[in-house]
CSV table of C-alpha atoms in Angstrom, one decimal:
chain,number,residue,atom,x,y,z
Z,1,MET,CA,2.2,2.7,17.6
Z,2,GLU,CA,3.4,2.1,21.2
Z,3,ASN,CA,4.1,-1.6,20.6
Z,4,LYS,CA,6.6,-0.6,17.9
Z,5,GLN,CA,8.8,1.2,20.5
Z,6,SER,CA,8.8,-1.8,22.9
Z,7,SER,CA,9.3,-4.5,20.2
Z,8,SER,CA,12.6,-6.0,19.4
Z,9,HIS,CA,13.9,-5.3,15.9
Z,10,ASP,CA,17.5,-6.3,16.3
Z,11,GLY,CA,17.6,-8.3,13.0
Z,12,THR,CA,18.0,-11.6,14.8
Z,13,GLY,CA,14.5,-12.9,14.2
Z,14,ALA,CA,13.4,-12.4,17.9
Z,15,ALA,CA,10.5,-10.1,17.1
Z,16,GLY,CA,8.2,-8.6,19.7
Z,17,GLY,CA,4.6,-7.6,19.2
Z,18,ARG,CA,1.7,-10.0,18.3
Z,19,GLY,CA,3.6,-12.9,16.7
Z,20,GLY,CA,4.8,-13.6,13.2
Z,21,PRO,CA,3.2,-14.1,9.8
Z,22,ASP,CA,3.1,-17.9,10.3
Z,23,LYS,CA,1.6,-17.9,13.8
Z,24,ASP,CA,-1.7,-19.3,12.6
Z,25,ALA,CA,-0.2,-21.8,10.2
Z,26,GLY,CA,-1.3,-25.4,10.5
Z,27,PRO,CA,-4.1,-27.8,9.4
Z,28,GLY,CA,-7.0,-25.8,8.0
Z,29,PHE,CA,-5.2,-22.5,8.1
Z,30,ALA,CA,-6.8,-20.1,5.7
Z,31,VAL,CA,-5.2,-16.9,4.5
Z,32,LEU,CA,-7.7,-14.1,4.3
Z,33,VAL,CA,-5.4,-11.3,3.2
Z,34,ASP,CA,-2.0,-11.3,1.5
Z,35,VAL,CA,0.1,-8.3,2.6
Z,36,VAL,CA,2.6,-7.2,-0.1
Z,37,LEU,CA,5.7,-5.7,1.5
Z,38,PRO,CA,8.1,-4.2,-1.0
Z,39,CYS,CA,11.5,-4.5,0.6
Z,40,LEU,CA,14.9,-2.9,-0.1
Z,41,ASN,CA,17.3,-3.2,2.9
Z,42,GLU,CA,14.7,-3.2,5.6
Z,43,ARG,CA,16.4,-5.6,8.0
Z,44,SER,CA,16.0,-3.4,11.0
Z,45,ALA,CA,12.2,-3.0,10.6
Z,46,LEU,CA,11.3,-6.5,9.4
Z,47,PRO,CA,10.9,-8.3,12.7
Z,48,TRP,CA,8.5,-5.7,14.1
Z,49,VAL,CA,6.5,-5.4,10.8
Z,50,LEU,CA,6.0,-9.2,10.4
Z,51,ALA,CA,5.2,-9.6,14.1
Z,52,ALA,CA,2.5,-6.9,13.8
Z,53,LEU,CA,0.4,-8.8,11.2
Z,54,PRO,CA,-3.1,-9.7,12.5
Z,55,PRO,CA,-4.2,-13.3,12.4
Z,56,GLY,CA,-5.2,-14.5,8.9
Z,57,TYR,CA,-2.8,-12.0,7.2
Z,58,ARG,CA,0.1,-13.5,5.3
Z,59,ALA,CA,3.3,-11.5,4.6
Z,60,ILE,CA,4.6,-11.5,1.0
Z,61,VAL,CA,8.0,-9.8,1.3
Z,62,VAL,CA,9.3,-8.8,-2.1
Z,63,ASP,CA,13.1,-8.4,-2.0
Z,64,ASN,CA,13.9,-5.7,-4.5
Z,65,GLY,CA,17.7,-6.2,-4.5
Z,66,SER,CA,18.5,-6.0,-0.8
Z,67,THR,CA,22.2,-6.2,0.3
Z,68,ASP,CA,21.6,-6.5,4.0
Z,69,GLY,CA,20.1,-10.0,4.1
Z,70,SER,CA,16.5,-8.7,4.4
Z,71,GLY,CA,15.1,-11.5,2.2
Z,72,MET,CA,16.8,-14.3,4.2
Z,73,LEU,CA,15.6,-12.8,7.5
Z,74,ALA,CA,12.1,-12.5,6.2
Z,75,ALA,CA,12.1,-16.1,5.2
Z,76,ARG,CA,13.5,-17.1,8.6
Z,77,LEU,CA,10.6,-15.2,10.2
Z,78,GLY,CA,8.0,-17.1,8.3
Z,79,ALA,CA,7.2,-14.7,5.4
Z,80,THR,CA,6.7,-15.7,1.8
Z,81,VAL,CA,9.7,-14.1,0.0
Z,82,VAL,CA,9.6,-13.1,-3.7
Z,83,GLN,CA,12.7,-12.0,-5.5
Z,84,GLU,CA,12.2,-9.0,-7.9
Z,85,PRO,CA,15.6,-7.9,-9.4
Z,86,ARG,CA,14.1,-5.0,-11.3
Z,87,ARG,CA,14.5,-1.9,-9.1
Z,88,GLY,CA,11.4,0.2,-8.5
Z,89,PHE,CA,8.5,0.3,-6.1
Z,90,GLY,CA,6.0,-0.7,-8.8
Z,91,ALA,CA,8.1,-3.6,-9.9
Z,92,ALA,CA,8.2,-5.0,-6.3
Z,93,ALA,CA,4.6,-4.2,-5.5
Z,94,HIS,CA,3.3,-5.9,-8.7
Z,95,ALA,CA,5.5,-9.0,-8.2
Z,96,GLY,CA,3.9,-9.3,-4.8
Z,97,LEU,CA,0.4,-9.0,-6.3
Z,98,LEU,CA,1.2,-11.7,-8.9
Z,99,ALA,CA,2.4,-14.0,-6.1
Z,100,ALA,CA,-0.7,-13.4,-4.0
Z,101,THR,CA,-3.4,-16.0,-3.8
Z,102,ALA,CA,-5.7,-14.7,-1.1
Z,103,GLU,CA,-9.1,-13.1,-1.9
Z,104,PHE,CA,-7.9,-9.7,-0.6
Z,105,VAL,CA,-4.5,-8.1,-1.1
Z,106,ALA,CA,-3.0,-5.2,0.9
Z,107,PHE,CA,0.1,-3.1,0.3
Z,108,CYS,CA,2.2,-1.8,3.2
Z,109,ASP,CA,5.6,-0.2,3.5
Z,110,CYS,CA,8.2,-2.4,5.1
Z,111,ASP,CA,10.0,0.3,7.0
Z,112,GLY,CA,8.1,0.2,10.3
Z,113,SER,CA,6.3,3.5,9.7
Z,114,LEU,CA,2.9,1.8,9.4
Z,115,ASP,CA,1.3,-0.8,11.7
Z,116,PRO,CA,-0.2,-3.6,9.5
Z,117,ALA,CA,-2.9,-4.1,12.2
Z,118,GLN,CA,-4.5,-0.9,10.9
Z,119,LEU,CA,-5.6,-2.9,7.8
Z,120,ALA,CA,-8.4,-4.5,9.8
Z,121,PRO,CA,-11.0,-1.7,9.4
Z,122,MET,CA,-10.0,-1.3,5.8
Z,123,LEU,CA,-10.7,-5.0,5.2
Z,124,THR,CA,-14.1,-4.6,6.8
Z,125,LEU,CA,-15.1,-1.9,4.3
Z,126,VAL,CA,-14.1,-4.0,1.2
Z,127,ARG,CA,-15.3,-7.3,2.6
Z,128,SER,CA,-18.8,-5.8,3.3
Z,129,GLY,CA,-19.0,-4.3,-0.1
Z,130,ARG,CA,-19.0,-0.7,1.1
Z,131,ALA,CA,-15.8,0.1,-0.8
Z,132,ASP,CA,-13.7,-1.4,-3.5
Z,133,LEU,CA,-10.4,0.2,-2.7
Z,134,VAL,CA,-9.5,1.6,0.7
Z,135,LEU,CA,-6.5,4.0,1.3
Z,136,GLY,CA,-4.9,4.7,4.6
Z,137,THR,CA,-4.6,8.5,5.1
Z,138,ARG,CA,-1.6,9.1,7.2
Z,139,GLN,CA,-1.9,10.8,10.6
Z,140,THR,CA,1.7,11.7,11.2
Z,141,VAL,CA,3.9,12.6,14.2
Z,142,ARG,CA,6.8,15.1,14.1
Z,143,GLY,CA,9.7,13.8,12.1
Z,144,ALA,CA,7.8,11.0,10.3
Z,145,TRP,CA,7.1,12.8,7.0
Z,146,PRO,CA,9.6,15.2,5.5
Z,147,LEU,CA,8.2,18.6,4.6
Z,148,HIS,CA,9.0,18.4,0.9
Z,149,ALA,CA,7.2,15.0,0.6
Z,150,ARG,CA,4.2,16.3,2.6
Z,151,LEU,CA,3.9,19.4,0.3
Z,152,ALA,CA,4.1,17.2,-2.8
Z,153,ASN,CA,1.4,14.9,-1.4
Z,154,ILE,CA,-0.9,17.9,-0.7
Z,155,ALA,CA,-0.4,19.2,-4.2
Z,156,LEU,CA,-1.1,15.8,-5.7
Z,157,SER,CA,-4.2,15.3,-3.6
Z,158,ARG,CA,-5.6,18.7,-4.6
Z,159,ARG,CA,-5.1,17.8,-8.3
Z,160,LEU,CA,-6.7,14.4,-7.8
Z,161,ARG,CA,-9.8,16.0,-6.1
Z,162,ARG,CA,-10.2,18.4,-9.1
Z,163,MET,CA,-9.7,15.6,-11.6
Z,164,THR,CA,-11.9,12.9,-10.1
Z,165,GLY,CA,-14.2,14.6,-7.7
Z,166,ILE,CA,-13.1,12.1,-5.0
Z,167,PRO,CA,-12.3,13.9,-1.7
Z,168,VAL,CA,-8.9,12.1,-1.4
Z,169,THR,CA,-6.5,13.7,1.1
Z,170,ASP,CA,-3.5,11.3,0.9
Z,171,LEU,CA,-2.3,8.8,-1.7
Z,172,GLY,CA,-0.7,6.8,1.0
Z,173,PRO,CA,1.2,3.4,0.9
Z,174,LEU,CA,-1.3,1.5,3.0
Z,175,ARG,CA,-4.2,0.2,0.8
Z,176,LEU,CA,-6.4,-2.8,0.4
Z,177,ALA,CA,-8.7,-4.3,-2.3
Z,178,ARG,CA,-9.8,-7.6,-3.8
Z,179,ARG,CA,-7.0,-9.5,-5.7
Z,180,THR,CA,-9.0,-10.3,-8.8
Z,181,ALA,CA,-10.1,-6.7,-9.1
Z,182,LEU,CA,-6.6,-5.4,-8.8
Z,183,LEU,CA,-5.3,-7.8,-11.4
Z,184,GLY,CA,-8.1,-6.6,-13.7
Z,185,LEU,CA,-6.7,-3.0,-13.6
Z,186,ASP,CA,-3.7,-4.2,-15.7
Z,187,LEU,CA,-1.2,-2.0,-13.9
Z,188,THR,CA,1.9,-1.3,-15.9
Z,189,ASP,CA,3.9,1.3,-14.0
Z,190,ARG,CA,7.0,-0.3,-12.4
Z,191,ARG,CA,8.3,2.8,-10.6
Z,192,SER,CA,6.9,5.4,-8.2
Z,193,GLY,CA,3.7,5.9,-10.2
Z,194,TYR,CA,2.3,2.5,-9.3
Z,195,PRO,CA,0.1,3.7,-6.4
Z,196,LEU,CA,-1.2,6.6,-8.5
Z,197,GLU,CA,-1.9,4.4,-11.5
Z,198,MET,CA,-3.9,2.1,-9.2
Z,199,PHE,CA,-6.0,5.0,-7.9
Z,200,LEU,CA,-6.6,6.5,-11.3
Z,201,LYS,CA,-7.6,3.3,-13.0
Z,202,ALA,CA,-9.8,2.3,-10.1
Z,203,HIS,CA,-11.6,5.7,-10.5
Z,204,HIS,CA,-11.8,5.2,-14.3
Z,205,ASN,CA,-13.5,1.8,-13.8
Z,206,GLY,CA,-16.1,3.2,-11.4
Z,207,TRP,CA,-14.7,1.8,-8.1
Z,208,ARG,CA,-15.9,3.0,-4.8
Z,209,LEU,CA,-12.9,4.5,-2.9
Z,210,ALA,CA,-12.7,5.3,0.8
Z,211,GLU,CA,-10.1,6.6,3.2
Z,212,VAL,CA,-9.4,5.4,6.7
Z,213,PRO,CA,-7.0,7.4,9.1
Z,214,VAL,CA,-3.9,5.5,10.0
Z,215,ALA,CA,-1.0,6.3,12.4
Z,216,TYR,CA,2.3,7.1,10.6
Z,217,ALA,CA,5.5,6.9,12.6
Z,218,PRO,CA,9.2,7.7,11.7
Z,219,ARG,CA,10.6,4.9,9.6
Z,220,LEU,CA,13.4,2.6,10.7
Z,221,GLY,CA,16.5,2.9,8.5
Z,222,LYS,CA,17.2,5.1,5.5
Z,223,SER,CA,14.5,6.2,3.1
Z,224,LYS,CA,14.9,5.4,-0.6
Z,225,VAL,CA,12.3,7.8,-2.1
Z,226,THR,CA,10.4,10.5,-0.2
Z,227,GLY,CA,13.2,10.9,2.4
Z,228,THR,CA,15.3,12.6,-0.2
Z,229,VAL,CA,14.5,15.5,-2.5
Z,230,ARG,CA,15.9,13.6,-5.5
Z,231,GLY,CA,13.7,10.6,-4.7
Z,232,THR,CA,10.6,12.9,-4.4
Z,233,LEU,CA,11.4,14.6,-7.7
Z,234,THR,CA,11.6,11.2,-9.4
Z,235,ALA,CA,8.3,10.2,-7.9
Z,236,ILE,CA,6.7,13.5,-9.1
Z,237,LYS,CA,8.0,12.8,-12.6
Z,238,ASP,CA,6.6,9.3,-12.6
Z,239,MET,CA,3.2,10.5,-11.3
Z,240,LYS,CA,3.0,13.3,-13.8
Z,241,SER,CA,3.2,10.6,-16.5
Z,242,GLN,CA,0.3,8.8,-14.9
Z,243,LEU,CA,-1.8,12.0,-14.6
Z,244,ASP,CA,-1.2,12.8,-18.3
Z,245,THR,CA,-2.3,9.3,-19.3
Z,246,ALA,CA,-5.4,9.5,-17.1
Z,247,SER,CA,-6.4,12.9,-18.6
Z,248,ARG,CA,-6.4,11.3,-22.0
Z,249,ARG,CA,-8.2,8.2,-20.8
Z,250,ALA,CA,-10.9,10.3,-19.2
Z,251,GLN,CA,-12.2,11.1,-22.6
Z,252,GLY,CA,-13.6,7.6,-22.8
Z,253,GLY,CA,-15.7,7.8,-19.6
Z,254,LEU,CA,-16.2,5.1,-17.0
Z,255,SER,CA,-16.1,1.4,-17.9
Z,256,GLY,CA,-17.8,-0.2,-15.0
Z,257,GLY,CA,-17.0,-1.6,-11.5
Z,258,PRO,CA,-14.2,-4.0,-10.5
Z,259,ALA,CA,-14.1,-7.6,-11.8
Z,260,GLY,CA,-15.9,-10.2,-9.7
Z,261,ASP,CA,-19.1,-10.3,-7.8
Z,262,ARG,CA,-19.5,-7.9,-4.8
Z,263,PRO,CA,-21.0,-9.2,-1.5
Z,264,PRO,CA,-24.2,-7.5,-0.2
Z,265,ALA,CA,-23.3,-4.3,1.6
Z,266,ASP,CA,-23.8,-4.1,5.4
Z,267,GLY,CA,-25.5,-0.7,5.5
Z,268,PRO,CA,-25.3,2.1,3.0
Z,269,PRO,CA,-22.4,2.2,0.6
Z,270,ALA,CA,-19.6,4.6,1.1
Z,271,GLY,CA,-20.0,5.9,-2.4
Z,272,ARG,CA,-17.3,7.0,-4.8
Z,273,GLY,CA,-14.6,8.6,-2.7
Z,274,ALA,CA,-16.8,9.0,0.4
Z,275,ARG,CA,-15.3,8.4,3.8
Z,276,PRO,CA,-16.8,5.6,5.9
């Protein structure tokens, strides 16, 4: 995460790092991955986040009611900007998914805590057919993850391991899967339960899930959810609803793998919930 500290994120559009989301644009430019970035007043982090996108990755910034000009700045920096007036992480994330057109879709926080370049090994797992959904398990530094949020995540991961048998350790915000498969999950949560609903429905449908360790740094700007006790409690309430629904749905058993044909796997499959 060293590049983050040396990059410019002054809100002017003069971003440091590896270039912007449109750096490969031109004749014959093909987008391999659409990166959905739910955004609510993230002006200070946007230049660095957008500059950190690898070649072939397109930023879809979903402005979820920002009042600091985040949407206009993102557009000026070359991102595709989608307006989603309904407040809620799920509302913003799903609006980005619906706007995506690339074969693969990733989700990433827009606050500078995660380097989008870390999506590359996750893409390799899905593209090769060794996993259907890859989650980034956060390797944090001091001050990046509030204690109450960390404890809530530990408790949730423990319950998910008991419920699904998948050795998940972190229901983190960095994740990647095929677009058509994600749309086939018919995700309905529009608040904090969206990532959990994705995980649970993926498991219910027999997806192969894997984790990849990713660096997690202190965010830029003010947290809207896990940085506050109130936000964390709201997230817990939303996730409890998803867990209750999944418990009822589990009575029906698995319904098969994700929609669409999978490519031949390069090597042995990761298996359901196995780490690569």
